Amino acid sequence: MPFELFIALRYLKDGRLQTGLILAGIGVGVGVIIFLSALITGLQQSIVERTLGSQPFVVVRPPEEMPRALASDPAALNAVETQRPPQRIRSITGWEQVEALLQKTPGVVAVAPTVSGPAIAVRGEAALAIAIRGLDIEAYSAVIDVRKRLVDGVFNLSGFNAVVGTELARKLGVGVGGRLRIQTGGKPETVYTVAGVFDYRNTDLNERLVFVSLRGAQTLFGLEGGVSSLEIRGTEIFGADALADEIRDRTGLIAESWMARNGDLLVGLRSQSSSSVMIQVFVILAVALGIASVLAVSVVQKAREIGILRATGTRAASVTRIFLLQGAMLGTLGSLLGIAIGTALALLFARLATNPDGSPTFPVALTGWLYARSVGVALTVGLVSAIVPARDAARMDPATVIRNG
Amino acid sequence: MAEAAPLVRTEGLTKTYGDHVTTTVLKGIDLVLEPGELCALTGPSGSGKTTLLNLIGLLDRPTGGRLLIQGLDARTLDDDARTTLRGRTLGFVFQFHHLLPAFSAEENVMIPLFAQHGRPQAWMHERARALLAAVGLAERMGYRATDLSGGEQQRVAIARALVMEPPLVLADEPTGNLDTQTGAQVLELLRSFNRELGTAFVIVTHDEAVAERCDRIVHMVDGRVDSDTRVSERALILEK
Ligand SMILES: Nc1ncnc2c1ncn2[C@@H]1O[C@H](COP(=O)(O)OP(=O)(O)OP(=O)(O)O)[C@@H](O)[C@H]1O
Ligand SMILES: [Mg+2]
C-alpha cells in the first residue's frame, strides 16, 4: 500500500465520529441527487413515451396550399371540432417515391403512409365528430405500436372493419361486432363493423380516433391511390427536430417533429430539468463545504502530527496527497452510501405511489449511468474540497508545530 | 568530499524571530560535530537550545550564517531536498508528543522508512521489529502509541529516530519528561546505540547527571556558545 494511502486510511478510521458524520452527510446529499434524478428522469421518460405512444416522431404532409391546414395527425385532433366541414384533403404527390426516399434516410426506422380526415360517426340517434385514420396496420405498427392499446376484440382493419376507442364505444353504445355509420362531406354513409376497441388512456383520443384500412379512408375522402401523410419513427427521440429539418430539405414537403407539435410539453420538461439541476448544484455545494470543513478541522487538529511526519522525512507533496486522498475516499464512500440511500428511497417511492392497476404512478429511472455519474461527481467534489485544507497542511511549518505542540 | 566534511558545521549561525518586534535568539553559533560524537547541549531555559536543534535538524531556516550538513550548504537546498536530507541523515527524539497516536508502536517506527517510498513492506516490518526489540519493546509492537507508558513511548521514539540508521540523532530533552530511573534507562539506550552503531547524538538536557555521561558538553547562554568541553578535558580541569 502506498505510504499516503496508509496514513490517509488510518486517519479516516481513527476519526470515526467525524468520518461517520461527514459520510452520512455526503450519503444523504448524494441520495437526494439520485432519488431526484431517478424520479425526474423516470417521469420525463414516461411522459415522452406516452406522447410518442400515440404520435410519430415526424409527420410528413403536402405543402400548404391554403392558410389553414387540415388536421392530419392526432395532436391536432383537438382542433377537429372547430374545423369547417372537410375541405379537400390532398395527397402527397408521388408519395411512393417519397416513402422510398424516407426509408433510405439515415435516422429513420420506419415509415407508414396514412390517410387522415374528419368524419361523423352515427349510430341510431347519436352522432359524434371523429377523426379517421386510414392505415395499414402492419406498416403502421412499426411506427407506433397501436396494437398494444387494444383492450377488446382484434386489430383487424380489413374490408369494412374499424377499431374505435373506449370512449366512442361507450358514447355510441357499440361493442365488438357492433356497427356504426361513417359520414364524410357530401358522400353516402359507409357502414363499418367494430372489430376492436382500444384505450389510449386519453379521453379525447379514445372518443375521436377511428382506425380503418388505408383503402377505406381513401374511399371516404375521395383520395383513391393517395395518402395525406407519411408517419415516421426515428432512432433518436430527441433527434426528431433535426430529422424533420432534414426531411423538409430533402423533399420540400412539410415535416413536423413531435417536439414541434408539443412545444408546451417540451418547455415543461426543460424547466423541470433545470430546476432539478439547480437543486443538485446546491446539494453538491453543501456536500463540498461539508468535506472541506471536516478536513480543515482535521488539519488543525493534526498540526503536530503533520510536523512529526515532516520531521521524519515526509515530503510536503506527500502531506498534500494524504489529505487529497481523504477527500477522495470520503467522496467515494459517501457516494456509495448515497447510492444505497437514493436507491432505497426511489424504490420505496415507486412502491408507495401506484396506480389502481398496480403500476407505479412515478416511474423511477435508476440507471448505471446515474450511479456512475454520482460516484464521479462525489469523487471530484471530495478532491476539490480537499485542495485548500491539503495545501494548508503541506504549508505547515514543522518547527513551529513541534515546538508549540 | 562528503566523507572528509564533518557531520555538521555551523559558521556564525544566527536566528531572529519576529517581524516588528524582533528577538535575536541565536547570536552567532560556530560549532562542528564529528561522526560518532555523543554531545550534550545544556544551558538555561530560553538560551536557544531548541532553536539551534531545529536549525541543525533542517526544520527551520537560519536568519544568517552558514549551516553545512555533511558538507552540503543548507541554504542551497529546496524544501524537498531538505526533507530528503533530513529523512536520510537525521533522526529526532522530542520531549513531548513524540508519536503518532493513531498508529501502533511498530507503525510509528516504520514511518521514516515508509516516507522514503519504494521499500518492501516485509523489510520495513522486519527493521521496525528489530529496533523495537533493541529498545526492549518486542512485546509491545502492536500497542497503540497512546497505550504505552511515557518511558515506553520515548523508547519507541528512539527506535523511530534510529530506524533509518542516520549518522546523527537530535534529541530535545529526551529524559525531561521521565522519572529519574526511566530517564537513566533511556540515556543508557542512547549510549549503547552510540557505541554500537557509531551514531552521533546531540542531547539537549537540563539534567547535570545526563550531561555528565556524554563525551562532550556544549553549554549555551543567551544565544551564544558559552563553553564547549570534552569529558577528557573536564577530567583534567577537575584534577587541578
Ligand atoms: N517562533 C518564535 N517566535 C519568537 N520567539 C521565539 C520563537 N521560538 C522561540 N522563541 C524564543 O527564543 C528563545 C529561545 O527559545 P528556545 O526554545 O530555543 O529555548 P531553549 O533553550 O530550548 O529553552 P528551554 O530550555 O526552555 O526549552 C526564547 O526566548 C523563546 O521565547
Ligand atoms: Mg527547548
Coordinates of N, CA, C and O in Angstrom, one line a residue, chain A residues 1-4 6-8 10-11 14 16 302 304-318 321 394 397-405, chain B residues 17 50-51 54 58-60 79-81 83-84 86-87 90 92 94 96-104 107 110-117 121 144 160:
Chain A
M1 N 0.9 -1.2 0.0 CA 0.0 0.0 0.0 C 0.9 1.2 0.0 O 1.8 1.3 0.8
P2 N 0.6 2.2 -0.8 CA 1.4 3.5 -0.8 C 1.3 4.1 0.6 O 0.3 4.1 1.2
F3 N 2.4 4.8 0.9 CA 2.5 5.5 2.2 C 1.3 6.4 2.5 O 0.7 6.3 3.5
E4 N 1.0 7.3 1.5 CA 0.0 8.3 1.7 C -1.4 7.6 2.0 O -2.1 8.1 2.8
F6 N -1.9 4.7 3.2 CA -1.8 4.1 4.5 C -2.2 5.1 5.6 O -3.0 4.8 6.5
I7 N -1.6 6.3 5.5 CA -1.8 7.3 6.5 C -3.2 7.8 6.4 O -3.9 8.0 7.4
A8 N -3.7 8.1 5.2 CA -5.0 8.7 5.0 C -6.1 7.7 5.5 O -7.0 8.2 6.2
R10 N -5.8 5.5 7.8 CA -5.8 5.4 9.2 C -6.4 6.6 9.9 O -7.1 6.5 10.9
Y11 N -6.2 7.8 9.3 CA -6.8 9.0 9.8 C -8.3 8.9 9.7 O -9.0 9.3 10.6
D14 N -9.4 6.4 12.3 CA -9.2 6.9 13.6 C -10.3 7.9 14.0 O -10.7 8.0 15.2
R16 N -13.3 8.3 13.8 CA -14.6 7.6 13.5 C -15.8 8.5 13.4 O -16.6 8.4 12.5
K302 N -4.5 18.0 13.5 CA -3.3 17.1 13.3 C -2.0 17.9 13.0 O -1.1 17.3 12.6
R304 N 0.4 19.0 14.8 CA 1.5 18.3 15.5 C 2.0 17.1 14.7 O 3.2 16.9 14.5
E305 N 1.0 16.3 14.4 CA 1.3 15.0 13.7 C 1.9 15.3 12.4 O 2.8 14.6 11.9
I306 N 1.4 16.3 11.7 CA 1.9 16.7 10.4 C 3.4 17.1 10.6 O 4.3 16.7 9.8
G307 N 3.6 17.9 11.7 CA 5.0 18.3 12.0 C 5.9 17.1 12.2 O 7.0 17.0 11.7
I308 N 5.4 16.1 12.9 CA 6.2 14.9 13.1 C 6.5 14.1 11.8 O 7.6 13.7 11.6
L309 N 5.4 14.0 11.0 CA 5.6 13.4 9.7 C 6.7 14.1 8.9 O 7.5 13.4 8.3
R310 N 6.6 15.4 8.9 CA 7.6 16.2 8.1 C 9.0 16.0 8.7 O 10.0 15.8 8.0
A311 N 9.1 16.0 10.0 CA 10.4 15.8 10.7 C 11.0 14.4 10.4 O 12.2 14.3 10.3
T312 N 10.1 13.4 10.2 CA 10.6 12.1 9.9 C 10.7 11.8 8.4 O 10.7 10.6 8.0
G313 N 10.8 12.8 7.6 CA 11.2 12.6 6.2 C 10.0 12.6 5.2 O 10.2 12.2 4.1
T314 N 8.8 13.0 5.7 CA 7.7 13.0 4.8 C 7.7 14.4 4.0 O 7.7 15.4 4.6
R315 N 7.6 14.2 2.7 CA 7.7 15.4 1.8 C 6.3 16.2 1.9 O 5.3 15.6 2.1
A316 N 6.4 17.5 1.6 CA 5.2 18.3 1.5 C 4.2 17.7 0.6 O 3.0 17.7 0.9
A317 N 4.7 17.2 -0.6 CA 3.7 16.7 -1.6 C 3.0 15.5 -1.0 O 1.8 15.3 -1.3
S318 N 3.7 14.7 -0.2 CA 3.0 13.5 0.4 C 1.9 14.0 1.4 O 0.9 13.4 1.4
R321 N -1.0 14.9 -0.6 CA -1.7 13.8 -1.1 C -2.5 13.1 0.0 O -3.6 12.5 -0.3
A394 N 0.3 21.1 3.9 CA 1.6 21.0 3.4 C 2.4 22.2 3.7 O 3.7 22.1 3.8
D397 N 4.5 24.8 9.1 CA 5.9 24.9 9.4 C 6.2 23.9 10.5 O 5.7 24.0 11.6
P398 N 7.0 22.9 10.2 CA 7.2 21.8 11.2 C 7.8 22.3 12.5 O 7.5 21.8 13.6
A399 N 8.7 23.3 12.4 CA 9.4 23.7 13.6 C 8.4 24.3 14.6 O 8.4 24.0 15.8
T400 N 7.5 25.2 14.1 CA 6.5 25.8 15.0 C 5.6 24.8 15.6 O 5.4 24.9 16.8
V401 N 5.1 23.9 14.8 CA 4.1 23.0 15.4 C 4.8 22.0 16.4 O 4.2 21.6 17.4
I402 N 6.0 21.6 16.2 CA 6.7 20.7 17.1 C 7.0 21.5 18.4 O 6.8 21.0 19.5
R403 N 7.5 22.7 18.2 CA 7.8 23.5 19.4 C 6.6 23.8 20.3 O 6.6 23.7 21.5
N404 N 5.5 24.2 19.6 CA 4.3 24.7 20.3 C 3.3 23.6 20.6 O 2.2 23.8 21.0
G405 N 3.6 22.3 20.2 CA 2.7 21.2 20.5 C 2.3 21.2 21.9 O 1.3 20.8 22.3
Chain B
Y17 N 13.7 36.0 15.4 CA 12.3 35.8 15.3 C 11.5 37.2 15.3 O 12.0 38.1 15.9
T50 N 16.7 24.7 21.7 CA 15.7 24.1 20.8 C 15.8 24.7 19.4 O 15.8 24.1 18.4
T51 N 16.0 26.0 19.5 CA 16.1 26.8 18.2 C 17.3 26.2 17.4 O 17.2 26.0 16.2
N54 N 16.5 22.8 16.0 CA 15.6 22.9 14.8 C 16.3 23.3 13.6 O 16.0 22.9 12.5
L58 N 17.1 21.0 10.1 CA 16.5 21.4 8.9 C 15.0 21.6 9.0 O 14.3 21.5 8.0
L59 N 14.5 21.8 10.2 CA 13.1 22.0 10.4 C 12.8 23.5 10.3 O 11.7 23.9 10.1
D60 N 13.8 24.3 10.5 CA 13.7 25.8 10.4 C 14.9 26.3 9.7 O 15.9 25.6 9.5
D79 N 12.8 22.8 -0.4 CA 12.1 22.1 0.7 C 12.2 20.5 0.5 O 12.4 19.8 1.5
D80 N 12.1 20.0 -0.7 CA 12.1 18.6 -0.9 C 13.5 18.0 -0.6 O 13.6 17.0 -0.1
A81 N 14.5 18.8 -1.1 CA 15.9 18.3 -0.9 C 16.2 18.3 0.6 O 16.8 17.4 1.1
T83 N 14.0 17.9 3.0 CA 13.2 16.8 3.6 C 13.9 15.5 3.3 O 14.0 14.6 4.2
T84 N 14.4 15.3 2.1 CA 15.1 14.1 1.8 C 16.4 13.9 2.7 O 16.7 12.9 3.3
R86 N 17.0 15.3 5.5 CA 16.6 15.1 6.9 C 16.2 13.7 7.1 O 16.6 13.0 8.1
G87 N 15.4 13.1 6.2 CA 14.9 11.8 6.3 C 16.1 10.8 6.3 O 16.0 9.8 7.0
L90 N 19.1 12.5 9.5 CA 18.8 12.9 10.8 C 17.6 12.1 11.4 O 16.7 11.8 10.7
F92 N 15.1 12.2 15.0 CA 14.6 13.2 16.0 C 14.0 12.4 17.2 O 13.3 11.5 17.0
F94 N 11.8 13.9 20.4 CA 11.3 15.1 21.0 C 10.9 14.9 22.4 O 10.7 13.8 22.9
F96 N 8.1 16.1 24.0 CA 6.7 15.8 24.2 C 6.1 15.2 22.9 O 6.8 15.2 21.8
H97 N 4.9 14.7 23.0 CA 4.2 14.3 21.8 C 5.1 13.7 20.7 O 5.1 14.2 19.6
H98 N 5.8 12.7 21.1 CA 6.7 12.1 20.1 C 6.1 11.3 19.1 O 6.6 11.2 18.0
L99 N 5.0 10.6 19.4 CA 4.5 9.6 18.5 C 3.2 10.0 17.8 O 2.5 10.9 18.3
L100 N 2.8 9.3 16.7 CA 1.5 9.5 16.1 C 0.5 8.6 16.8 O 0.6 7.4 16.8
P101 N -0.5 9.2 17.5 CA -1.3 8.4 18.3 C -2.2 7.4 17.6 O -2.6 6.4 18.2
A102 N -2.5 7.6 16.3 CA -3.4 6.7 15.7 C -2.7 5.4 15.2 O -3.4 4.5 14.7
F103 N -1.4 5.4 15.4 CA -0.6 4.2 14.9 C 0.0 3.4 16.0 O 0.2 3.9 17.1
S104 N 0.2 2.1 15.7 CA 0.9 1.2 16.6 C 2.3 1.6 16.8 O 2.9 2.3 16.0
E107 N 4.2 0.6 13.7 CA 3.9 1.5 12.5 C 4.6 2.9 12.7 O 5.2 3.4 11.8
M110 N 8.0 2.5 11.7 CA 8.1 2.3 10.2 C 8.0 3.6 9.4 O 8.5 3.6 8.3
I111 N 7.4 4.6 10.0 CA 7.1 5.8 9.3 C 8.2 6.4 8.5 O 8.1 6.7 7.3
P112 N 9.4 6.6 9.1 CA 10.5 7.2 8.3 C 10.9 6.3 7.1 O 11.3 6.9 6.1
L113 N 10.8 5.0 7.2 CA 11.1 4.1 6.1 C 10.1 4.3 5.0 O 10.4 4.4 3.8
F114 N 8.8 4.2 5.5 CA 7.7 4.3 4.6 C 7.7 5.6 3.8 O 7.4 5.6 2.6
A115 N 8.0 6.7 4.5 CA 8.0 8.0 3.9 C 9.0 8.1 2.7 O 8.9 9.0 1.9
Q116 N 10.0 7.3 2.7 CA 11.0 7.3 1.6 C 10.5 6.6 0.4 O 11.1 6.7 -0.7
H117 N 9.4 5.9 0.5 CA 8.7 5.2 -0.6 C 9.6 4.1 -1.2 O 10.8 4.1 -1.2
Q121 N 7.5 -3.9 1.9 CA 6.8 -3.9 3.2 C 7.4 -4.8 4.2 O 7.5 -4.4 5.4
R144 N -1.1 0.5 20.6 CA -1.2 1.9 20.1 C -0.3 2.8 20.9 O -0.1 2.5 22.1
R160 N 12.4 4.9 16.4 CA 12.0 5.5 15.1 C 13.1 6.4 14.6 O 13.4 6.5 13.4

